[in-house]
Short mmCIF file of C-alpha atoms and ligand atoms in Angstrom, two decimals:
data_model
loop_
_atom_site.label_atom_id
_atom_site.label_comp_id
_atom_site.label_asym_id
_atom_site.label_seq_id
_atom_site.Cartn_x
_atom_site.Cartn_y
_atom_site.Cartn_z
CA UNK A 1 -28.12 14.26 21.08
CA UNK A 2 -29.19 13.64 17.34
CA UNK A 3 -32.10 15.01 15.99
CA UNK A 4 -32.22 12.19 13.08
CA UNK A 5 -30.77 9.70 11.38
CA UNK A 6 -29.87 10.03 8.35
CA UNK A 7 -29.65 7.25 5.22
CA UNK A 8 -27.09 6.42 3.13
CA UNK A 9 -26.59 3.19 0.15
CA UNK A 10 -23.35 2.96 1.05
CA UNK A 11 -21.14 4.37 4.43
CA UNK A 12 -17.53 4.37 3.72
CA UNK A 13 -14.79 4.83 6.85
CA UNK A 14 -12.13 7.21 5.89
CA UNK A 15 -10.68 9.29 2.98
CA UNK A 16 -7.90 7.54 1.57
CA UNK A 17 -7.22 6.04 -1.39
CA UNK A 18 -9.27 2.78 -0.50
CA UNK A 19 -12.41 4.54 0.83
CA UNK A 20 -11.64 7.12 -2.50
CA UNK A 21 -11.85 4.78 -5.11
CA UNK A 22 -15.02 3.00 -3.47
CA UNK A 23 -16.94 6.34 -3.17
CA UNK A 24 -15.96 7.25 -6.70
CA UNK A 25 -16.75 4.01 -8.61
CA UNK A 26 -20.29 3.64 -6.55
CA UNK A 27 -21.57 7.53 -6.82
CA UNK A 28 -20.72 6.86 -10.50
CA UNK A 29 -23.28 3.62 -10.76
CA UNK A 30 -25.71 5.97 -9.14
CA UNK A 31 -25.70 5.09 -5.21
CA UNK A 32 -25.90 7.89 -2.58
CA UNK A 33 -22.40 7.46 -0.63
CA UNK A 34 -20.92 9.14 2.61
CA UNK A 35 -17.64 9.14 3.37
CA UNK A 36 -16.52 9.86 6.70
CA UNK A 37 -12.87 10.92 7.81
CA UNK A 38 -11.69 11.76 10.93
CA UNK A 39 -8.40 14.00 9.62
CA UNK A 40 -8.29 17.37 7.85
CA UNK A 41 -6.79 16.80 4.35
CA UNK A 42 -4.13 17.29 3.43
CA UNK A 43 -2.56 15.25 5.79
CA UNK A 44 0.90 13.02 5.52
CA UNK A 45 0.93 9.34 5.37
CA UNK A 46 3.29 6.74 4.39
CA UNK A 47 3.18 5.11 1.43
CA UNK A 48 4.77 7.60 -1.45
CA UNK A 49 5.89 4.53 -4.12
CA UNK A 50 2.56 3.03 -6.54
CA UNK A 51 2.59 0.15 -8.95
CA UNK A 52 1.37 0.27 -12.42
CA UNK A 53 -1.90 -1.80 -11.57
CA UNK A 54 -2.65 1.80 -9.48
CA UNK A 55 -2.82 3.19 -12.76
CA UNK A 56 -4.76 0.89 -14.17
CA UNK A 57 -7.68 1.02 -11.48
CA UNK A 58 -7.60 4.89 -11.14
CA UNK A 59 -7.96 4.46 -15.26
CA UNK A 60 -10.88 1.91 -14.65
CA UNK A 61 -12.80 4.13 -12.01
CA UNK A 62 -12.11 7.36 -13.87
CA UNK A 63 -9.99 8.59 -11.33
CA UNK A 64 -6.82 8.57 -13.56
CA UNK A 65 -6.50 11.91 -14.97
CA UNK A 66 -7.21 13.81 -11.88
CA UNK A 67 -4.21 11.99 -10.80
CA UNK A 68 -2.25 12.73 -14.24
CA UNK A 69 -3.17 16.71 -14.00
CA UNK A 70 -1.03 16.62 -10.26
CA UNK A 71 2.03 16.20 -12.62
CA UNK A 72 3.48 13.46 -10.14
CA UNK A 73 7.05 11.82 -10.64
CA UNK A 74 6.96 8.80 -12.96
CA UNK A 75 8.14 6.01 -11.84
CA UNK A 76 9.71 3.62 -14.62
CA UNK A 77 10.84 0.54 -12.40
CA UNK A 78 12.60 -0.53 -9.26
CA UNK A 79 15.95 -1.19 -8.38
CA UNK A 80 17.53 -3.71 -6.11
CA UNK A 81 21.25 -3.43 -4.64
CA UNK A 82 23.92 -4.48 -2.05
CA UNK A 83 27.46 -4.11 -1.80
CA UNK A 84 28.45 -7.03 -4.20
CA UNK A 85 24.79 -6.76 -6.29
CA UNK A 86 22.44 -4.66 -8.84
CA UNK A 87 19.65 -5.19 -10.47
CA UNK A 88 16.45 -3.14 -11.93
CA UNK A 89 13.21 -4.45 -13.33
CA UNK A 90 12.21 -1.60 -15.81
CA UNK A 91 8.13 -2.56 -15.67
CA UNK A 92 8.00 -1.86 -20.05
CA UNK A 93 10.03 -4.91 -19.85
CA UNK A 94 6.74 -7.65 -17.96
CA UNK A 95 4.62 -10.30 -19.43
CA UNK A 96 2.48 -7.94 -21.41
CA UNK A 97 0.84 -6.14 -18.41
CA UNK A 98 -1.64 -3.16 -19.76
CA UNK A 99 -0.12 -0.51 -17.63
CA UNK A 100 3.87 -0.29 -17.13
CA UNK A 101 4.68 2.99 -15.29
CA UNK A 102 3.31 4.83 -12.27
CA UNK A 103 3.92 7.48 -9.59
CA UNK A 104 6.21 8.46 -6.98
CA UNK A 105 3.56 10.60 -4.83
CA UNK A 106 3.58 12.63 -1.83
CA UNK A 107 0.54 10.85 -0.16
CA UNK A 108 -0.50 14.08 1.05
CA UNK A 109 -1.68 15.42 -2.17
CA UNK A 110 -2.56 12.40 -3.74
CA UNK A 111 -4.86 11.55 -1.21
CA UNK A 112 -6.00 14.63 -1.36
CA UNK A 113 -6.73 14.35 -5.21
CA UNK A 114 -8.58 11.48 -5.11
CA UNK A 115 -11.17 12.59 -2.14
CA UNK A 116 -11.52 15.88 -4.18
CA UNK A 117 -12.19 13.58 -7.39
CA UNK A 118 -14.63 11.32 -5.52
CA UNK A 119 -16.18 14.34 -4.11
CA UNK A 120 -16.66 16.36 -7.59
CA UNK A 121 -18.34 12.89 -8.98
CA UNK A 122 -21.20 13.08 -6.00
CA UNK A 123 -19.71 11.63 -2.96
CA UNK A 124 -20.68 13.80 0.18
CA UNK A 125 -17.60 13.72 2.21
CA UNK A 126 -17.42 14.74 5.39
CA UNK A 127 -13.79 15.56 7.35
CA UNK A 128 -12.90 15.67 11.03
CA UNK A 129 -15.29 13.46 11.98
CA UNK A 130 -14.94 10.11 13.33
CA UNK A 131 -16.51 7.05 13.27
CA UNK A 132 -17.18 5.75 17.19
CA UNK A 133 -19.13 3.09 16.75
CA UNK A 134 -20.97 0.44 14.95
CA UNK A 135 -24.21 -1.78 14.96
CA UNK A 136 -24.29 -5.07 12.89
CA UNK A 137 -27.30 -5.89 13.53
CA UNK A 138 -29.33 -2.88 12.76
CA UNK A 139 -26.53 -1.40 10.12
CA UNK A 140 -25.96 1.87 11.87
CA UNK A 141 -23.02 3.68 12.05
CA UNK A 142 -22.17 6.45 15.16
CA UNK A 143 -20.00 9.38 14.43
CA UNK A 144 -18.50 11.80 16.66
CA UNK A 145 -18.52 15.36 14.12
CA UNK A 146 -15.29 18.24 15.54
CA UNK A 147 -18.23 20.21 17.46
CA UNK A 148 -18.85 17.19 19.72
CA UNK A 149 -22.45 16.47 17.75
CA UNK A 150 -22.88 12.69 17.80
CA UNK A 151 -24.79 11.42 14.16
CA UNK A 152 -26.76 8.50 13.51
CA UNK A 153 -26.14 6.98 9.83
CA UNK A 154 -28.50 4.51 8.82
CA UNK A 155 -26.85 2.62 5.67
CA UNK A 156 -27.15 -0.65 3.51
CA UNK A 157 -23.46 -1.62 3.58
CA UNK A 158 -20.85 -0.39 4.93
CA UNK A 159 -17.38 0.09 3.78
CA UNK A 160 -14.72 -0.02 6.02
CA UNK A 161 -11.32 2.00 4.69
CA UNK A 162 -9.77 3.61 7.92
CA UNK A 163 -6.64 2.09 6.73
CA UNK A 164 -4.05 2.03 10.55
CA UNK A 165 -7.22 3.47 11.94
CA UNK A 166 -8.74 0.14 11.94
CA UNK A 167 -12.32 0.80 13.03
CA UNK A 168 -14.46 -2.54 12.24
CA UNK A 169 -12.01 -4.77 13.55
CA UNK A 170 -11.21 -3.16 16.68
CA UNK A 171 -15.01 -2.84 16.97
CA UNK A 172 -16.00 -6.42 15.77
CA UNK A 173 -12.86 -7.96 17.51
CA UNK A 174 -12.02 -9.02 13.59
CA UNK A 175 -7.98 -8.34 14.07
CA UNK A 176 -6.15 -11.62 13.80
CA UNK A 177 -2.41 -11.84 14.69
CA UNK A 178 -0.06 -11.45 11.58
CA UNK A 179 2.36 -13.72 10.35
CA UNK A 180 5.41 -11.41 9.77
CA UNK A 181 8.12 -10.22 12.20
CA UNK A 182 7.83 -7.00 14.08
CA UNK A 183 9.54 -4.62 12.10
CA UNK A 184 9.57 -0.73 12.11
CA UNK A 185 10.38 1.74 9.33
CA UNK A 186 12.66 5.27 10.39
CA UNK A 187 11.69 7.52 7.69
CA UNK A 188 12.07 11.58 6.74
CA UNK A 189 12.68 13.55 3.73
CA UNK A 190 15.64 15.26 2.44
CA UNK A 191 16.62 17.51 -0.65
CA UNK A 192 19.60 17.83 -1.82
CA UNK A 193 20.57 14.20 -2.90
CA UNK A 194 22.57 12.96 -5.95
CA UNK A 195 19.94 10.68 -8.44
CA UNK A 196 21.40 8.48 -10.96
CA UNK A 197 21.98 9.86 -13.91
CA UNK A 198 21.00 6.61 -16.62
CA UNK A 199 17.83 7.58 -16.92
CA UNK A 200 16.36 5.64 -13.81
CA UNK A 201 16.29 9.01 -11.85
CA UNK A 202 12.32 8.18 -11.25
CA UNK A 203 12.51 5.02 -9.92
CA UNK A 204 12.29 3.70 -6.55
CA UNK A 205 15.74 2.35 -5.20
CA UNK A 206 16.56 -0.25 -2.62
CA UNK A 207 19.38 -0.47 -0.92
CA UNK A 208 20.00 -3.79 1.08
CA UNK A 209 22.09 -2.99 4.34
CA UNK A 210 24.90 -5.19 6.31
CA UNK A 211 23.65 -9.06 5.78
CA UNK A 212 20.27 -8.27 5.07
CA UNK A 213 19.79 -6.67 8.26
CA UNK A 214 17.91 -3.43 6.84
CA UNK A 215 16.62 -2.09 3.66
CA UNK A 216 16.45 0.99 3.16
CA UNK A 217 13.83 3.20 0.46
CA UNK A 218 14.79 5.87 -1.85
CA UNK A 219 11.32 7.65 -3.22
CA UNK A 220 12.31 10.26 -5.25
CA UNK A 221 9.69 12.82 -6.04
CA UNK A 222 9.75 15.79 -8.79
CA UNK A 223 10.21 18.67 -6.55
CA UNK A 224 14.06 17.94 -5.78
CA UNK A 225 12.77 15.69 -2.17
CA UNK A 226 13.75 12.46 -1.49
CA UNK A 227 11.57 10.05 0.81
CA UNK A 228 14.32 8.00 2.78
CA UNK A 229 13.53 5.05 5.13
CA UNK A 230 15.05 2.31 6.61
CA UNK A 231 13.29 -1.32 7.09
CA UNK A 232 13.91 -3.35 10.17
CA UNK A 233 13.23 -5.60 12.67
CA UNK A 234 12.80 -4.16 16.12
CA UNK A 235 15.24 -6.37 17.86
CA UNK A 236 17.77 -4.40 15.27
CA UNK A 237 16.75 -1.65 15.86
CA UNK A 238 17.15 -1.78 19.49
CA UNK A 239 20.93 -3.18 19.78
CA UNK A 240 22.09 -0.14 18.48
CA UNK A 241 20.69 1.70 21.44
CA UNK A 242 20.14 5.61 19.82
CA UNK A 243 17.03 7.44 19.24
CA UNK A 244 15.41 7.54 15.82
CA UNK A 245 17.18 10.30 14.09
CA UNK A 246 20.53 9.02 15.45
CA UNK A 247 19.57 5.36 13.79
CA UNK A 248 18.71 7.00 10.57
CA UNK A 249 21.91 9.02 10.42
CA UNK A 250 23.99 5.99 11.35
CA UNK A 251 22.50 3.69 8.95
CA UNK A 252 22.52 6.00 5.96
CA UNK A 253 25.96 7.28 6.43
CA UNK A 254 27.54 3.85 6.57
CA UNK A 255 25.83 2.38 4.19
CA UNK A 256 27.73 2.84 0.89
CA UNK A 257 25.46 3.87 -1.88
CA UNK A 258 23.34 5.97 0.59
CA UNK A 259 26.70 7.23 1.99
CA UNK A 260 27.15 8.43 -1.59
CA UNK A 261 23.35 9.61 -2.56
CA UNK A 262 23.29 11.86 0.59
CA UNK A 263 26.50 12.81 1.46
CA UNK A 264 25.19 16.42 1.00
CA UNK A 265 21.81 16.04 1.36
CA UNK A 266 19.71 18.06 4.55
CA UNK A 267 16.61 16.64 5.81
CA UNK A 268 13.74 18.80 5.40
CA UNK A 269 11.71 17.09 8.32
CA UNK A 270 12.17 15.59 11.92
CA UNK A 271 12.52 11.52 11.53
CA UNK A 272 9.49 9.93 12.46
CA UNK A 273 9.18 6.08 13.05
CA UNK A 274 6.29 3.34 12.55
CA UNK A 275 6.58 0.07 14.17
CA UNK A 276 4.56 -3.06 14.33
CA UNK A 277 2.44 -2.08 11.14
CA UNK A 278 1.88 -5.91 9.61
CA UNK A 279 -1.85 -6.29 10.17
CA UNK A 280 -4.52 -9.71 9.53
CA UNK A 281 -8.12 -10.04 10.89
CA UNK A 282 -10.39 -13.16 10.66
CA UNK A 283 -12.54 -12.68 8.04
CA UNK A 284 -13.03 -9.81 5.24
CA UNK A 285 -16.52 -8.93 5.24
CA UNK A 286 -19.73 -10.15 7.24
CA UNK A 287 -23.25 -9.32 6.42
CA UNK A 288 -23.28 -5.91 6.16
CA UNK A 289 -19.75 -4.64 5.87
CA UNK A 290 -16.57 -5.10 4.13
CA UNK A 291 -12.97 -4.28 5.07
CA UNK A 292 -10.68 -2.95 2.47
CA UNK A 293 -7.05 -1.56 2.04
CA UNK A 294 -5.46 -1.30 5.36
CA UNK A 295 -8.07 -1.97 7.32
CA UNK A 296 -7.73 -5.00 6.23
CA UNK A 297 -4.94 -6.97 5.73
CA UNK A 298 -1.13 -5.07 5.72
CA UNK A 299 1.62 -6.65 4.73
CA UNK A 300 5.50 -5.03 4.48
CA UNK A 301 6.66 -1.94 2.81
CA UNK A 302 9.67 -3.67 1.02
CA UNK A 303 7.61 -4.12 -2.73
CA UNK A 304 5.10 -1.12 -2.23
CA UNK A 305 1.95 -2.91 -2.68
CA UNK A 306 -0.37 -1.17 -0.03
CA UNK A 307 -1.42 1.32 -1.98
CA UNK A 308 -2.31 -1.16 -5.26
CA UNK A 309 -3.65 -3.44 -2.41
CA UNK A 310 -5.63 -0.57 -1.22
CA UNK A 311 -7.09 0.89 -4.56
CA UNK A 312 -7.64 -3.25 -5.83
CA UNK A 313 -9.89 -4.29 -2.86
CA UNK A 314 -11.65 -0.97 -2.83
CA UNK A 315 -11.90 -0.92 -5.81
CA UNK A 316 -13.63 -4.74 -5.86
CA UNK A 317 -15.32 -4.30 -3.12
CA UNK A 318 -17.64 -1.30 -4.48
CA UNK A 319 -18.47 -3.42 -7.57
CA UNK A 320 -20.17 -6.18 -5.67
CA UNK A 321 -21.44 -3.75 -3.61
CA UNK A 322 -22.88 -2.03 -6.73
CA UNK A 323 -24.28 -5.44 -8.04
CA UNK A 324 -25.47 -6.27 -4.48
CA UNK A 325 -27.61 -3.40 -4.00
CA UNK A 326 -28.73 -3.99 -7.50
CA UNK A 327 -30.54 -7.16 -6.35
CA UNK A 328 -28.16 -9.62 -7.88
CA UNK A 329 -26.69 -12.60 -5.47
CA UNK A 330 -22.77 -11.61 -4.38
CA UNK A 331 -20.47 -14.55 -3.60
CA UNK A 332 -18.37 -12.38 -1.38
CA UNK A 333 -16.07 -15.31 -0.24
CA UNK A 334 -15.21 -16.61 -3.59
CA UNK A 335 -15.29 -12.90 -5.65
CA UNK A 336 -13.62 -10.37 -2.73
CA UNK A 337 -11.55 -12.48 0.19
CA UNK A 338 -10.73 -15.61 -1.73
CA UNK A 339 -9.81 -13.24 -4.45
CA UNK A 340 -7.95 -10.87 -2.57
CA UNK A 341 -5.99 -13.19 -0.59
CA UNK A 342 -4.18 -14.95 -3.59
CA UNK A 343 -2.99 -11.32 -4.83
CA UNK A 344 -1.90 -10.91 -1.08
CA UNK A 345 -0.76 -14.56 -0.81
CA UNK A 346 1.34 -13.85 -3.33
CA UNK A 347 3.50 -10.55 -2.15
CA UNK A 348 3.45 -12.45 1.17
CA UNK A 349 5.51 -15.00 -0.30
CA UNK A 350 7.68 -12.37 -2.02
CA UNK A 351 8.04 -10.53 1.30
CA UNK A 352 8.72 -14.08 3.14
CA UNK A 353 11.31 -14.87 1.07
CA UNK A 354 12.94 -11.61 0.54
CA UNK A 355 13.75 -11.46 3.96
CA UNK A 356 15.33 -15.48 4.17
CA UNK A 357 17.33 -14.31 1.47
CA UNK A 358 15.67 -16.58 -1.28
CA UNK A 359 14.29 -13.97 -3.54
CA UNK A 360 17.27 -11.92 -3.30
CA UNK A 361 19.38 -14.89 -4.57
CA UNK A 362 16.59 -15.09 -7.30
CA UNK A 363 17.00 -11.20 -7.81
CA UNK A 364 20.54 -11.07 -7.75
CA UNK A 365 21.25 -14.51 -10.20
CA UNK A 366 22.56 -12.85 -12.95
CA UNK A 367 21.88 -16.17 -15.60
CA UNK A 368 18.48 -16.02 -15.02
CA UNK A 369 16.31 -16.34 -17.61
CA UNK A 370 14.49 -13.03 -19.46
CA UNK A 371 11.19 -14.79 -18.72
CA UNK A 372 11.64 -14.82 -14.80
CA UNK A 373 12.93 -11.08 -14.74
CA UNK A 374 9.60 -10.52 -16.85
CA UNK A 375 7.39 -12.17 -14.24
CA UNK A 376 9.30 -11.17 -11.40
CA UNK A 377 8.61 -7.12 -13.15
CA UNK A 378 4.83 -8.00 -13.15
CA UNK A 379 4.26 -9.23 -9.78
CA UNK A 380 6.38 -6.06 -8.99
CA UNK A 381 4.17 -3.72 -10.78
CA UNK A 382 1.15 -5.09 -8.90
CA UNK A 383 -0.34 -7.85 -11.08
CA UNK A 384 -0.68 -10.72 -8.92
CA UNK A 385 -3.75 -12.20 -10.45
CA UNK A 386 -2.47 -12.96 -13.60
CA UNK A 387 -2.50 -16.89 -14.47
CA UNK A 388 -0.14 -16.67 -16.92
CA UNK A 389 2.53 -15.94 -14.52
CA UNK A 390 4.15 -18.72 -12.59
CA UNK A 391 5.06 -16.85 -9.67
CA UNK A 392 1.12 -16.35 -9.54
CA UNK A 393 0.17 -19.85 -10.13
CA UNK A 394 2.40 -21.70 -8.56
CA UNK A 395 2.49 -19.13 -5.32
CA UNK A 396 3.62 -20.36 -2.48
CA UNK A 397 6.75 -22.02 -2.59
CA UNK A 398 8.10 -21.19 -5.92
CA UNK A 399 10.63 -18.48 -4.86
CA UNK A 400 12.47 -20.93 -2.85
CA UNK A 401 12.19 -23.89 -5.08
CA UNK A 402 13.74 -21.14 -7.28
CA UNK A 403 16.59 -20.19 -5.31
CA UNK A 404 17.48 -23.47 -4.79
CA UNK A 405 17.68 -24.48 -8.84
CA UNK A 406 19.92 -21.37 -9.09
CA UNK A 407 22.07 -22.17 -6.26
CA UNK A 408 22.77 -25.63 -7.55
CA UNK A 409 23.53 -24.67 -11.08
P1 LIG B 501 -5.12 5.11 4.69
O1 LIG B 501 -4.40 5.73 3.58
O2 LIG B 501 -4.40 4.91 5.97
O3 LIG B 501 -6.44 5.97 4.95
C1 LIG B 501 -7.33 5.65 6.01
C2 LIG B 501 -8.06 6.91 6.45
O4 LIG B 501 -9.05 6.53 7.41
C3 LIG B 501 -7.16 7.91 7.12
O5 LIG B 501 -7.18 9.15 6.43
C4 LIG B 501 -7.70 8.02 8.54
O6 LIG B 501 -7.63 9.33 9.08
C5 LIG B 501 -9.15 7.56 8.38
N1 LIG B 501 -9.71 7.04 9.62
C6 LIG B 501 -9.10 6.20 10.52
N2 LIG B 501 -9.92 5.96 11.55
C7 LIG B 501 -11.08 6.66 11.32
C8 LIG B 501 -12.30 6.82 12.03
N3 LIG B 501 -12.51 6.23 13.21
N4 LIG B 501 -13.27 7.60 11.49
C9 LIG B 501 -13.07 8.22 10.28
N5 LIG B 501 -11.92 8.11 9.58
C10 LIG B 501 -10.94 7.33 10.08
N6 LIG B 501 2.26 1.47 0.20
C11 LIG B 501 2.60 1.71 -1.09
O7 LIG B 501 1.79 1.48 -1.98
N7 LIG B 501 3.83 2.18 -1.41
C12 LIG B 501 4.79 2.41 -0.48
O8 LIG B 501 5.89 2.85 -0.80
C13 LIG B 501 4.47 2.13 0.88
N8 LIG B 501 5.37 2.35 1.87
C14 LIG B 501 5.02 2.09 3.17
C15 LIG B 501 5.96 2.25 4.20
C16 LIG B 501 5.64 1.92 5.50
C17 LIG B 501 6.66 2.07 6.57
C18 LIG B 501 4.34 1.44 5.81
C19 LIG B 501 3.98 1.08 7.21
C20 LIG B 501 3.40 1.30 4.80
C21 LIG B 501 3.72 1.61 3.49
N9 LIG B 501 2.78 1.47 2.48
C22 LIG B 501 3.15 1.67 1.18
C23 LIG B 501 1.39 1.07 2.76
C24 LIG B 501 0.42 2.26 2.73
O9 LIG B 501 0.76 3.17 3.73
C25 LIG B 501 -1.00 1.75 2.98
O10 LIG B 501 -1.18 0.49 2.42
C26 LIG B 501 -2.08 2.69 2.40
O11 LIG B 501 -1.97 3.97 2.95
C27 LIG B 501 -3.46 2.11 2.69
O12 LIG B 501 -4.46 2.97 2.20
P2 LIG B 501 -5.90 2.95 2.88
O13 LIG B 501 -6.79 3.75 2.00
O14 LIG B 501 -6.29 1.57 3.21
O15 LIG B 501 -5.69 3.67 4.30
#
């Protein structure tokens, strides 16, 4: 039974780098924050590829240089190919973005970097304990600690960042069904593979496979590993009938760059698999509670924005907290879901289109102006606020109205 309950400002759900970058920007404007997590860290996730806007809120919260002293691969751009195609957005070359490189990271120890960051600035993390339950009404959250103890948290606002753990809206029945196809990723590392050689060595690489059938990921990090996965629907998945490592093997050894990049490459891990990950719910906050990063909305894998997604509404979502608990009105329609669903609306309709083909034909035009590579390279390095850029403003059909000019011309 519990002996007391005890009060918090501010009760964040999980350790990653959503709940992180809350805990750390709100223990810095002075609230008392908990942050409870219901895994031992360091502990693997997917997700190993950021976007320059990472850098840019890490910067903004302070977080950045913890990050900077883990010495993690820089990542200088992203490349796109097929059997017939190439092309690379290097992200120097945007619409005049503030950041334009970032990290390939083992999520493992950045994660870990950023909970130990929050922590040192006065969060009081606690691990291997989960959250069970949760009252609106009264704003009290239940949590099951490893000895079995059950604890009563009494809080002002609650931040939900349990990322696929997805606590509030399995709770709150809050999960809405999401507009993408099922798809799963096959994933493992490997060492041993051959990186190019121009200098792009850093970046991530994606390799289109059959007639858009697959994708797959190349995450290189700086320790000689190589994050591999391959992107597709479940229905594809399942004509070919093998098990997940037999899929993986199959795929990357008749594909031809990855044939080439791995020919003698050994994995270092078993293959593991995630399926049905694109996620929605209803709303994004009610009274007392907001969702953020994966516990909110998910998208796709294929432009690596969950992490920027995750650190951007965490990130958001502990400054109107801040300003709410100061005693100051918070729109949170209008400044956190209205505002977070055009960033998402807009890698939605990058993700929509790269898998009809239409952004790839935008990708892949080779007379397209240096203007659209430039605002294709910021939405790709995360900045899908920005006004200036047409992809942004004109979001959601400008892709395909895109594709279409270029396959007329
Ligand atoms: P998480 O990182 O998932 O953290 C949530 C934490 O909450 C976990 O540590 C969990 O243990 C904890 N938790 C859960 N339930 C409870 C509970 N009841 N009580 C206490 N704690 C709890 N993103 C990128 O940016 N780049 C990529 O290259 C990329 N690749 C991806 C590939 C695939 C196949 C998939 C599916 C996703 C990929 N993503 C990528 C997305 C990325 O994984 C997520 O967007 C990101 O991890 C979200 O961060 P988060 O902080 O919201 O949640």
């Amino acid at each position: 039974m519990n002996s007391s309950i005890q009060k918090f400002d501010v009760f964040i759900i999980g350790a990653g780098p959503a709940g992180s970058i809350a805990a750390a920007k709100l223990v810095q404007k002075g609230f008392c924050v908990k942050v409870v997590e219901r895994q031992v860290f360091p502990r693997f996730v997917i997700g190993e590829s950021l976007l320059p806007r990472c850098n840019e809120l890490l910067s903004e919260a302070n977080m950045l240089e913890a990050i900077e002293k883990a010495n993690f691969q820089f990542k200088g751009g992203v490349a796109f190919q097929d059997t017939e195609h190439f092309e690379i957005f290097h992200f120097n070359n945007n619409l005049g973005e503030p950041f334009n490189g970032s990290f390939q990271v083992k999520r493992e120890q950045f994660d870990h970097e950023l909970i130990k960051d929050a922590e040192s600035k006065g969060a009081d993390v606690e691990f291997e304990s989960e959250v069970i339950a949760y009252d609106p009404d009264l704003n009290q959250v239940t949590v099951k600690a490893k000895d079995g103890q059950i604890k009563i948290y009494q809080t002002k606002k609650v931040i939900d960042a349990s990322g696929y753990g997805r606590v509030l809206p399995r709770l709150l029945n809050l999960d809405a069904k999401p507009s993408l196809a099922l798809r799963r990723a096959t994933f493992c590392r490997v060492e041993g593979d051959v990186r190019p050689t121009d200098g792009t060595d850093g970046y991530i690489y994606v390799d289109i496979h059959g007639n858009n059938d697959a994708w797959v990921w190349n995450i290189p990090f700086n320790d000689g590993i190589t994050s591999v996965g391959i992107v597709c629907t479940e229905e594809y998945f399942q004509s070919f009938n093998m098990a997940e490592a037999e899929f993986w093997d199959h795929i990357i050894s008749t594909n031809p760059s990855t044939q080439k990049r791995y020919a003698s490459a050994h994995k270092i891990n078993e293959v593991g698999f995630l399926s049905g990950y694109s996620a929605a719910v209803k709303k994004l906050y009610g009274d007392n509670f907001v969702l953020v990063g994966n516990a909110s909305e998910f998208l796709d894998p294929v432009f690596s924005s969950g992490v920027t997604l995750a650190l951007e509404s965490g990130s958001v979502a502990a400054d109107l907290t801040a300003k709410e608990l100061q005693g100051k009105t918070v729109d949170w329609q209008t400044d956190y879901e209205d505002y977070m669903m055009r960033g998402i609306n807009v890698f939605r309709e990058f993700v929509e289109t790269w898998y009809n083909g239409d952004l790839q034909t935008v990708f892949f035009a080779g007379n397209k102006e240096e203007k659209i590579k430039q605002a294709i390279t910021s939405v790709l390095s995360g900045y899908v606020w920005n006004k200036d850029n047409f992809f942004v403003k004109k979001s959601p059909h400008v892709v395909s109205a895109l594709a279409q000019i270029i396959q007329l011309r």
